[in-house]
Coordinates of C-alpha atoms in Angstrom, one line a residue:
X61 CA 0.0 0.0 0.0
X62 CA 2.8 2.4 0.8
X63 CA 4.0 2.1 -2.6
X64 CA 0.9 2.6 -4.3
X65 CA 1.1 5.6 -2.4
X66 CA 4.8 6.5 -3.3
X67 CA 3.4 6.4 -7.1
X68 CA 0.7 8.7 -6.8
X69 CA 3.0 11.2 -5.1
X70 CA 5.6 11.0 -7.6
X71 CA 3.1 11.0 -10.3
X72 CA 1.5 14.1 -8.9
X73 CA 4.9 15.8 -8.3
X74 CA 6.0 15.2 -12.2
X75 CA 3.0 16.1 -13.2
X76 CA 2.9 19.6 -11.2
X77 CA 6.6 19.9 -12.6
X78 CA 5.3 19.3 -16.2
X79 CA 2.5 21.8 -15.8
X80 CA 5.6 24.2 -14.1
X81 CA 7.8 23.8 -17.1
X82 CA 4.9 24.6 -19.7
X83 CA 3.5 27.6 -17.6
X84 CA 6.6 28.7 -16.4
X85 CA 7.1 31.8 -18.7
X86 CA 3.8 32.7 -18.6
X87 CA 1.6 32.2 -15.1
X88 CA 4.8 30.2 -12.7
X89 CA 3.6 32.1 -9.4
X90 CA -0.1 30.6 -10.0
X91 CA 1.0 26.8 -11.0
X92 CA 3.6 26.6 -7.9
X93 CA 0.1 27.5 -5.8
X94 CA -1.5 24.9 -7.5
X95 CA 0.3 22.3 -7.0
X96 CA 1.1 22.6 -3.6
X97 CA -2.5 22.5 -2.8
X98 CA -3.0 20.0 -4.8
X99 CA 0.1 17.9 -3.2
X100 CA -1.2 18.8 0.6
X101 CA -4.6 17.6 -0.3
X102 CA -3.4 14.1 -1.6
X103 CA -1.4 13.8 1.7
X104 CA -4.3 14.7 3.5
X105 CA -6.3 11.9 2.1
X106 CA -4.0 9.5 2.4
X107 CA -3.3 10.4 5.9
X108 CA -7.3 10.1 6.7
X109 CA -7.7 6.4 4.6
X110 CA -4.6 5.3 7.2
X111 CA -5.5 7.0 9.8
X112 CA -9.4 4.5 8.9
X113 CA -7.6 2.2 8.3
X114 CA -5.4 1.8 11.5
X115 CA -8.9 2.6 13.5
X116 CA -10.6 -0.3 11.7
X117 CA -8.2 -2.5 12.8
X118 CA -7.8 -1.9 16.1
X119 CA -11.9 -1.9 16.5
X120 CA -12.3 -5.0 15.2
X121 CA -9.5 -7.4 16.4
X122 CA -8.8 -6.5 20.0
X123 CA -13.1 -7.6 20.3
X124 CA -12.4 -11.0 18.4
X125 CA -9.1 -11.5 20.1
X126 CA -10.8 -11.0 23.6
X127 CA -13.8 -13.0 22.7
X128 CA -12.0 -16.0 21.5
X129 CA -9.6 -15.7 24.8
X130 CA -12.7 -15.7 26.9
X131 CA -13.7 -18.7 25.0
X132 CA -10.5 -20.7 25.8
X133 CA -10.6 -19.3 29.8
X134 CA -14.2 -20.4 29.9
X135 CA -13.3 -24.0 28.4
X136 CA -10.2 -24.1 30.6
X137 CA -12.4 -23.7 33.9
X138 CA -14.9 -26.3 32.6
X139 CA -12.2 -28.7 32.7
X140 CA -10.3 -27.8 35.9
X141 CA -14.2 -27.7 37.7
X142 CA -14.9 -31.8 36.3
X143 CA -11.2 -32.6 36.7
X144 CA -11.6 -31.3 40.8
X145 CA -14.9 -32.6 41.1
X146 CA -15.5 -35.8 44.1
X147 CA -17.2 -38.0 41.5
X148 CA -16.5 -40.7 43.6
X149 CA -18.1 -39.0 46.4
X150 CA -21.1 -38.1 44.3
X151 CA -21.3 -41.6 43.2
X152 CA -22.0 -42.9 46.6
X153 CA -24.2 -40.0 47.3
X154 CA -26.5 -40.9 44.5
X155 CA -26.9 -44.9 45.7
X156 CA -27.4 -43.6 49.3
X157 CA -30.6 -41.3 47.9
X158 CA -31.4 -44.1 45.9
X159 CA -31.9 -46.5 48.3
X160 CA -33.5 -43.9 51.2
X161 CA -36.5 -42.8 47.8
X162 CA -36.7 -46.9 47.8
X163 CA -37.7 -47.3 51.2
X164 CA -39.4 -44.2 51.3
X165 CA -41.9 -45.7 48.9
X166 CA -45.4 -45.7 50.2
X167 CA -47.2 -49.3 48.6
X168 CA -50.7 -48.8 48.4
X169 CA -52.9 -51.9 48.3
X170 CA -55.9 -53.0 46.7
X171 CA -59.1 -52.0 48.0
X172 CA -60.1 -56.1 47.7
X173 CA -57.2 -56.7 50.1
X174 CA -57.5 -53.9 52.7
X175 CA -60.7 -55.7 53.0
X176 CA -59.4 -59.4 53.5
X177 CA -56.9 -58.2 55.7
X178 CA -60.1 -56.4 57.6
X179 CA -62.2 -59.6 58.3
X180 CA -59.0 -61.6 59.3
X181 CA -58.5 -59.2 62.0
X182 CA -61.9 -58.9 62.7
X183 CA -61.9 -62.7 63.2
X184 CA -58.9 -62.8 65.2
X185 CA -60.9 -60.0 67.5
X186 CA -64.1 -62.3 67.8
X187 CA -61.7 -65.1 69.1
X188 CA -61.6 -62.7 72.2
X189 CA -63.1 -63.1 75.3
X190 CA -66.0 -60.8 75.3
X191 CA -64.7 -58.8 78.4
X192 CA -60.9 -58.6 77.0
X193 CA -59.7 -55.1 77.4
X194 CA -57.7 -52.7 75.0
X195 CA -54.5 -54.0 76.3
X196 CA -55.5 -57.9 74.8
X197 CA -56.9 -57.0 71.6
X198 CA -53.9 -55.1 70.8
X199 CA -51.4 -58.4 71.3
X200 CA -54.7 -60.2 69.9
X201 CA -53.8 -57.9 66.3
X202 CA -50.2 -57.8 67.0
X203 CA -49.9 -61.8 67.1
X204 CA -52.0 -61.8 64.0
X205 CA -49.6 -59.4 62.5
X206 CA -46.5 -60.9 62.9
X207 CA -48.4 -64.1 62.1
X208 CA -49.3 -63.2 59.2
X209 CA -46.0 -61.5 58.0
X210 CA -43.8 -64.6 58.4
X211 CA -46.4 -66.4 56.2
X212 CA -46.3 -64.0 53.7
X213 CA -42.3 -64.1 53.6
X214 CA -42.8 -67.7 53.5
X215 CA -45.0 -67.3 50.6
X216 CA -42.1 -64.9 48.9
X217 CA -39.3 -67.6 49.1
X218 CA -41.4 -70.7 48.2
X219 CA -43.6 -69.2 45.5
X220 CA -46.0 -71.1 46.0
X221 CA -49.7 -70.8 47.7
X222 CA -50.2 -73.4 49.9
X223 CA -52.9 -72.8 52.7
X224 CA -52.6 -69.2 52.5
X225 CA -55.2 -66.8 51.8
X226 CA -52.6 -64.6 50.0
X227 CA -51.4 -65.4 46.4
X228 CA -47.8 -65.4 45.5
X229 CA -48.3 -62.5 43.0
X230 CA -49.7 -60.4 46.1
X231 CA -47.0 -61.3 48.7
X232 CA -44.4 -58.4 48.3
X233 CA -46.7 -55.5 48.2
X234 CA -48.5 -57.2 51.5
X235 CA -45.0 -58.2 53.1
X236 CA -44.2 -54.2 52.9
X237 CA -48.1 -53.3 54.1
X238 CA -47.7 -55.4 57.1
X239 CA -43.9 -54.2 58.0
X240 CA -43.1 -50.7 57.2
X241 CA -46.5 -49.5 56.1
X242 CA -48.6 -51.1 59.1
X243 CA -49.4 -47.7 60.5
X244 CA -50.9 -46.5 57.2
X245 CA -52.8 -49.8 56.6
X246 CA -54.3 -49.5 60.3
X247 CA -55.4 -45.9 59.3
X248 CA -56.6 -47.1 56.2
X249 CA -59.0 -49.6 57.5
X250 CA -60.1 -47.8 59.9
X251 CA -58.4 -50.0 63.0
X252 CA -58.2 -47.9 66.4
X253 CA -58.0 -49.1 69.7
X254 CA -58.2 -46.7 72.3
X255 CA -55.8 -46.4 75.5
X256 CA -56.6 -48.1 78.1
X257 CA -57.3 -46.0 81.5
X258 CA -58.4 -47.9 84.1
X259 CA -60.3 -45.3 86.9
X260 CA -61.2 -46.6 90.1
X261 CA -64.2 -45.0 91.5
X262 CA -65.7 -44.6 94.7
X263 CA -69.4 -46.2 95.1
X264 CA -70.8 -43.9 97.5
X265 CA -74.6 -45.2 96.7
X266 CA -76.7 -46.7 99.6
X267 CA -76.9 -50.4 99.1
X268 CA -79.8 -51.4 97.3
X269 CA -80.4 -48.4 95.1
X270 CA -80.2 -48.9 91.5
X271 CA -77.7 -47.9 89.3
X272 CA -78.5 -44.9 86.7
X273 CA -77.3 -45.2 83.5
X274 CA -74.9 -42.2 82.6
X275 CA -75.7 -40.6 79.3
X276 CA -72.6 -39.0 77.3
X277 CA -72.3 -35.2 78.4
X278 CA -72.9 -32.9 75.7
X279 CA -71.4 -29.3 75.3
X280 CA -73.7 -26.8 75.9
X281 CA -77.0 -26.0 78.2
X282 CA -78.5 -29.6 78.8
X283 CA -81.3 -30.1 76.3
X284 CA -84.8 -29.8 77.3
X285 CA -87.2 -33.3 77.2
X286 CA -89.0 -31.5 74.1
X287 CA -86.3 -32.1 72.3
X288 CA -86.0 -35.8 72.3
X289 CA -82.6 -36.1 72.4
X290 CA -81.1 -39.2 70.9
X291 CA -77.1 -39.6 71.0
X292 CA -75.2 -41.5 68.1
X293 CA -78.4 -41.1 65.8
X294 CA -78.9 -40.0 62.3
X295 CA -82.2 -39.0 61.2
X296 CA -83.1 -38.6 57.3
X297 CA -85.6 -36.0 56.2
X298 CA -85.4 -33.0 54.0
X299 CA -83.9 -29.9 54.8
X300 CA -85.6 -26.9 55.7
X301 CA -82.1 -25.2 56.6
X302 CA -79.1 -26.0 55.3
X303 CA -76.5 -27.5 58.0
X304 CA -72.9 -26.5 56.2
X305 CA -74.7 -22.8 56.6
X306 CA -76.0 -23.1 59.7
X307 CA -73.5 -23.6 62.5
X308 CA -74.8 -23.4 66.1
X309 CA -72.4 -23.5 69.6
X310 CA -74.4 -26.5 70.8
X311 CA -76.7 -29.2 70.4
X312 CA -79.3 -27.2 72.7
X313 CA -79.0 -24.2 70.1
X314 CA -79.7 -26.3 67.5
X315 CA -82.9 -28.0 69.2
X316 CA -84.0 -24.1 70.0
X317 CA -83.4 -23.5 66.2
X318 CA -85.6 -26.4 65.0
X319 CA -88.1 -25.0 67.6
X320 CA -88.5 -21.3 66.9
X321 CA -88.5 -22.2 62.7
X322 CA -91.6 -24.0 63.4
X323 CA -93.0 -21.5 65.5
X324 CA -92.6 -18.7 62.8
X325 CA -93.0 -21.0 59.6
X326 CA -95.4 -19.5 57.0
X327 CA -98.7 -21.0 56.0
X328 CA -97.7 -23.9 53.8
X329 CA -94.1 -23.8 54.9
X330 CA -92.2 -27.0 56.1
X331 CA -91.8 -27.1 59.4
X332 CA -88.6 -28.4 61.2
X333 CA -89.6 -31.4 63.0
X334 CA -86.1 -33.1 63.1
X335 CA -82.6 -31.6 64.0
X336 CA -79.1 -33.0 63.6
X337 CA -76.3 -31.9 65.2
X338 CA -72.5 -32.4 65.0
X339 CA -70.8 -32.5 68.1
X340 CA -67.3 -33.8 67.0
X341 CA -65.0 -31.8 67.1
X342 CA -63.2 -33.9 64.9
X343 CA -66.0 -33.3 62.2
X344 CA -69.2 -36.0 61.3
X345 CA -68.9 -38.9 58.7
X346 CA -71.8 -38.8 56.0
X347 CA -71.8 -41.1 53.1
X348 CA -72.3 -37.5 50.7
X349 CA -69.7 -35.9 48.9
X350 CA -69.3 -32.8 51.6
X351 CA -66.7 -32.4 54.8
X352 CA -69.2 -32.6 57.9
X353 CA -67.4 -30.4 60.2
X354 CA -67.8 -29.7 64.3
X355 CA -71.2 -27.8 65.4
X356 CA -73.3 -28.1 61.9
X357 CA -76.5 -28.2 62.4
X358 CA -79.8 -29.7 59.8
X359 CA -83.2 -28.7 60.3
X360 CA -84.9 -31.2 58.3
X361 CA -89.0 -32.4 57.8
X362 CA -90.3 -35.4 57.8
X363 CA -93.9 -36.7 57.7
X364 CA -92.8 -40.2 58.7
X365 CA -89.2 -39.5 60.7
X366 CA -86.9 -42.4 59.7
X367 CA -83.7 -43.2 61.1
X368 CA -80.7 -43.6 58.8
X369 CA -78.1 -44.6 61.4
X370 CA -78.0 -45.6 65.0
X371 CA -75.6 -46.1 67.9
X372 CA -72.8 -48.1 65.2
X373 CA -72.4 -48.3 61.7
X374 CA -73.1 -52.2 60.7
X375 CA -69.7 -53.8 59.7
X376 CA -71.5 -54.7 56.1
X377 CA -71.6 -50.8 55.7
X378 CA -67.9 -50.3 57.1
X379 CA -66.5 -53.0 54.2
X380 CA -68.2 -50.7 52.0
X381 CA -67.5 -47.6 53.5
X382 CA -63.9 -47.7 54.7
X383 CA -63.9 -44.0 55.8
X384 CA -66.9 -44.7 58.2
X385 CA -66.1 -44.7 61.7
X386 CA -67.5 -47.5 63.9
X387 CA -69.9 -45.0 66.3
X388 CA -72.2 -43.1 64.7
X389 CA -71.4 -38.8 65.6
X390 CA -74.5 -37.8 64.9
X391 CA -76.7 -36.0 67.6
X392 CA -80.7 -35.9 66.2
X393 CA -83.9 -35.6 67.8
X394 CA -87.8 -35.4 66.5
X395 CA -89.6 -32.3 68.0
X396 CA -93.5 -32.3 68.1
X397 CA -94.9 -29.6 65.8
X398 CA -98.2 -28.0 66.4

């Protein structure tokens, strides 16, 4: 480039000294001005394209060399990171969490077995004297338990049958049920068995007097005899008010309620004539779709009042109903209406 340049100059120059020689007699002050404008002006172009082209450069590969060096620097750490990294460490992390997700694993049985396991406990519990306390029919259902375990792993080695009521194909997902998943099973088929509390009370009563029976204590005023009280009792009717609406601080407010809507009913109005209260404060089991919760309260009518539930839910119900607990909540009662 610089003797392209070189060329042009001299070119220039001999042709501003061939212009001088020719116009030298005549007009030499005004050709010597011409050419050295002429001369400064190339010089200042070509200054300016290096001056562009020296800038260009320097724009462009200071960016490309610093882009591909944080390229390499950003490779380079990549491989010192994996190179430093504890994979054998990490190796024996990963079978650890492996085998903690595999125990971890909750096995959910079938809805047929829950209930075969059900009547087999059942059936242990009927073995039972009739007067055996909490403490017996928990070793009662712990006997079966472990019982019924070593058959299954039996039933796991020898794949086979026999006598047992479980089949082979069924024994590792009952094996876990009845090991590490026994507390979920229980919960699942409903099996509870309260604490034992044995209170020794004083009999202060004369000799000879009959025994009253004690009713359960309900929260709240005590409930007048108009209201008919009857404890663990479901009645069935249709609803003049709406219970998941109409939640009342006790059973005697809900009688009241049932009361006064009959009182102030409109002509050809239902009148309440049955009410059904919640006590629980653990809520009320209903076969419906809806969560029965503490303190609701149904007014309901009824030309024939019918019960739906009473004192226990049969156990032909609870097989079908595995949700169902085995006393009914319910507190209902059939008012007179005038």
């Amino acid at each position: 480039m610089e003797e392209k340049l070189k060329k042009k100059e001299k070119g220039v120059v001999e042709m501003a000294r061939g212009e001088w020689g020719h116009n030298s007699n005549n007009n030499g002050r005004c050709s010597y001005k011409r050419t050295t404008l002429i001369v400064c002006s190339i010089n200042i172009v070509v200054a300016l394209y290096v001056l562009h082209f020296l800038y260009t450069s320097l724009y462009m590969y200071p960016f490309s060399y610093s882009a591909n060096n944080e390229v390499r620097i950003m490779e380079e750490s990549n491989q010192h990171r994996k190179a430093s990294e504890p994979t054998e460490l990490i190796k024996l992390v990963s079978k650890f969490k492996n085998y903690f997700v595999r125990d971890e694993r909750v096995v959910e049985l079938p809805q047929y077995l829950k209930q075969k396991l059900t009547h087999e406990i059942l059936d242990r519990l009927r073995r039972l004297d009739a007067a055996a306390n909490a403490t017996e029919q928990r070793d009662a259902i712990e006997t079966w338990r472990k019982e019924k375990l070593k058959e299954v792993m039996k039933l796991q080695n020898e794949k086979t049958s026999s006598n047992s009521t479980i089949l082979p194909d069924e024994a590792d997902v009952v094996a876990s049920a009845l090991s590490s998943d026994w507390p979920k099973l229980s919960e699942d088929i409903g099996l509870w068995i309260p604490v034992e509390i044995n209170n020794k009370e004083h009999d202060d009563k004369p000799q000879g007097e009959e025994e009253e029976f004690e009713e359960e204590i309900l929260p709240g005023r005590k409930l007048p005899p108009e209201c008919h009280t009857e404890l663990h009792t479901d009645y069935d009717g249709a609803a003049v008010r709406w219970g998941l609406t109409n939640p009342k601080d006790s059973a005697y407010a809900c009688c009241m309620a049932c009361l006064n809507q009959a009182r102030r009913a409109n002509p050809g109005e239902k009148k309440c004539n049955i009410w059904v209260y919640c006590p629980s404060e653990n809520g009320c089991y209903s076969p419906d779709i809806y969560e029965h919760k503490n303190q609701e309260c149904w007014l309901k009518y009824s030309e024939k009042p019918k019960v739906t539930f009473k004192d226990r839910y049969s156990e032909s119900y609870r097989d079908a109903h595995p949700n169902a607990p085995v006393m009914v909540p319910w507190v209902s009662g059939v008012v007179s209406v005038v």
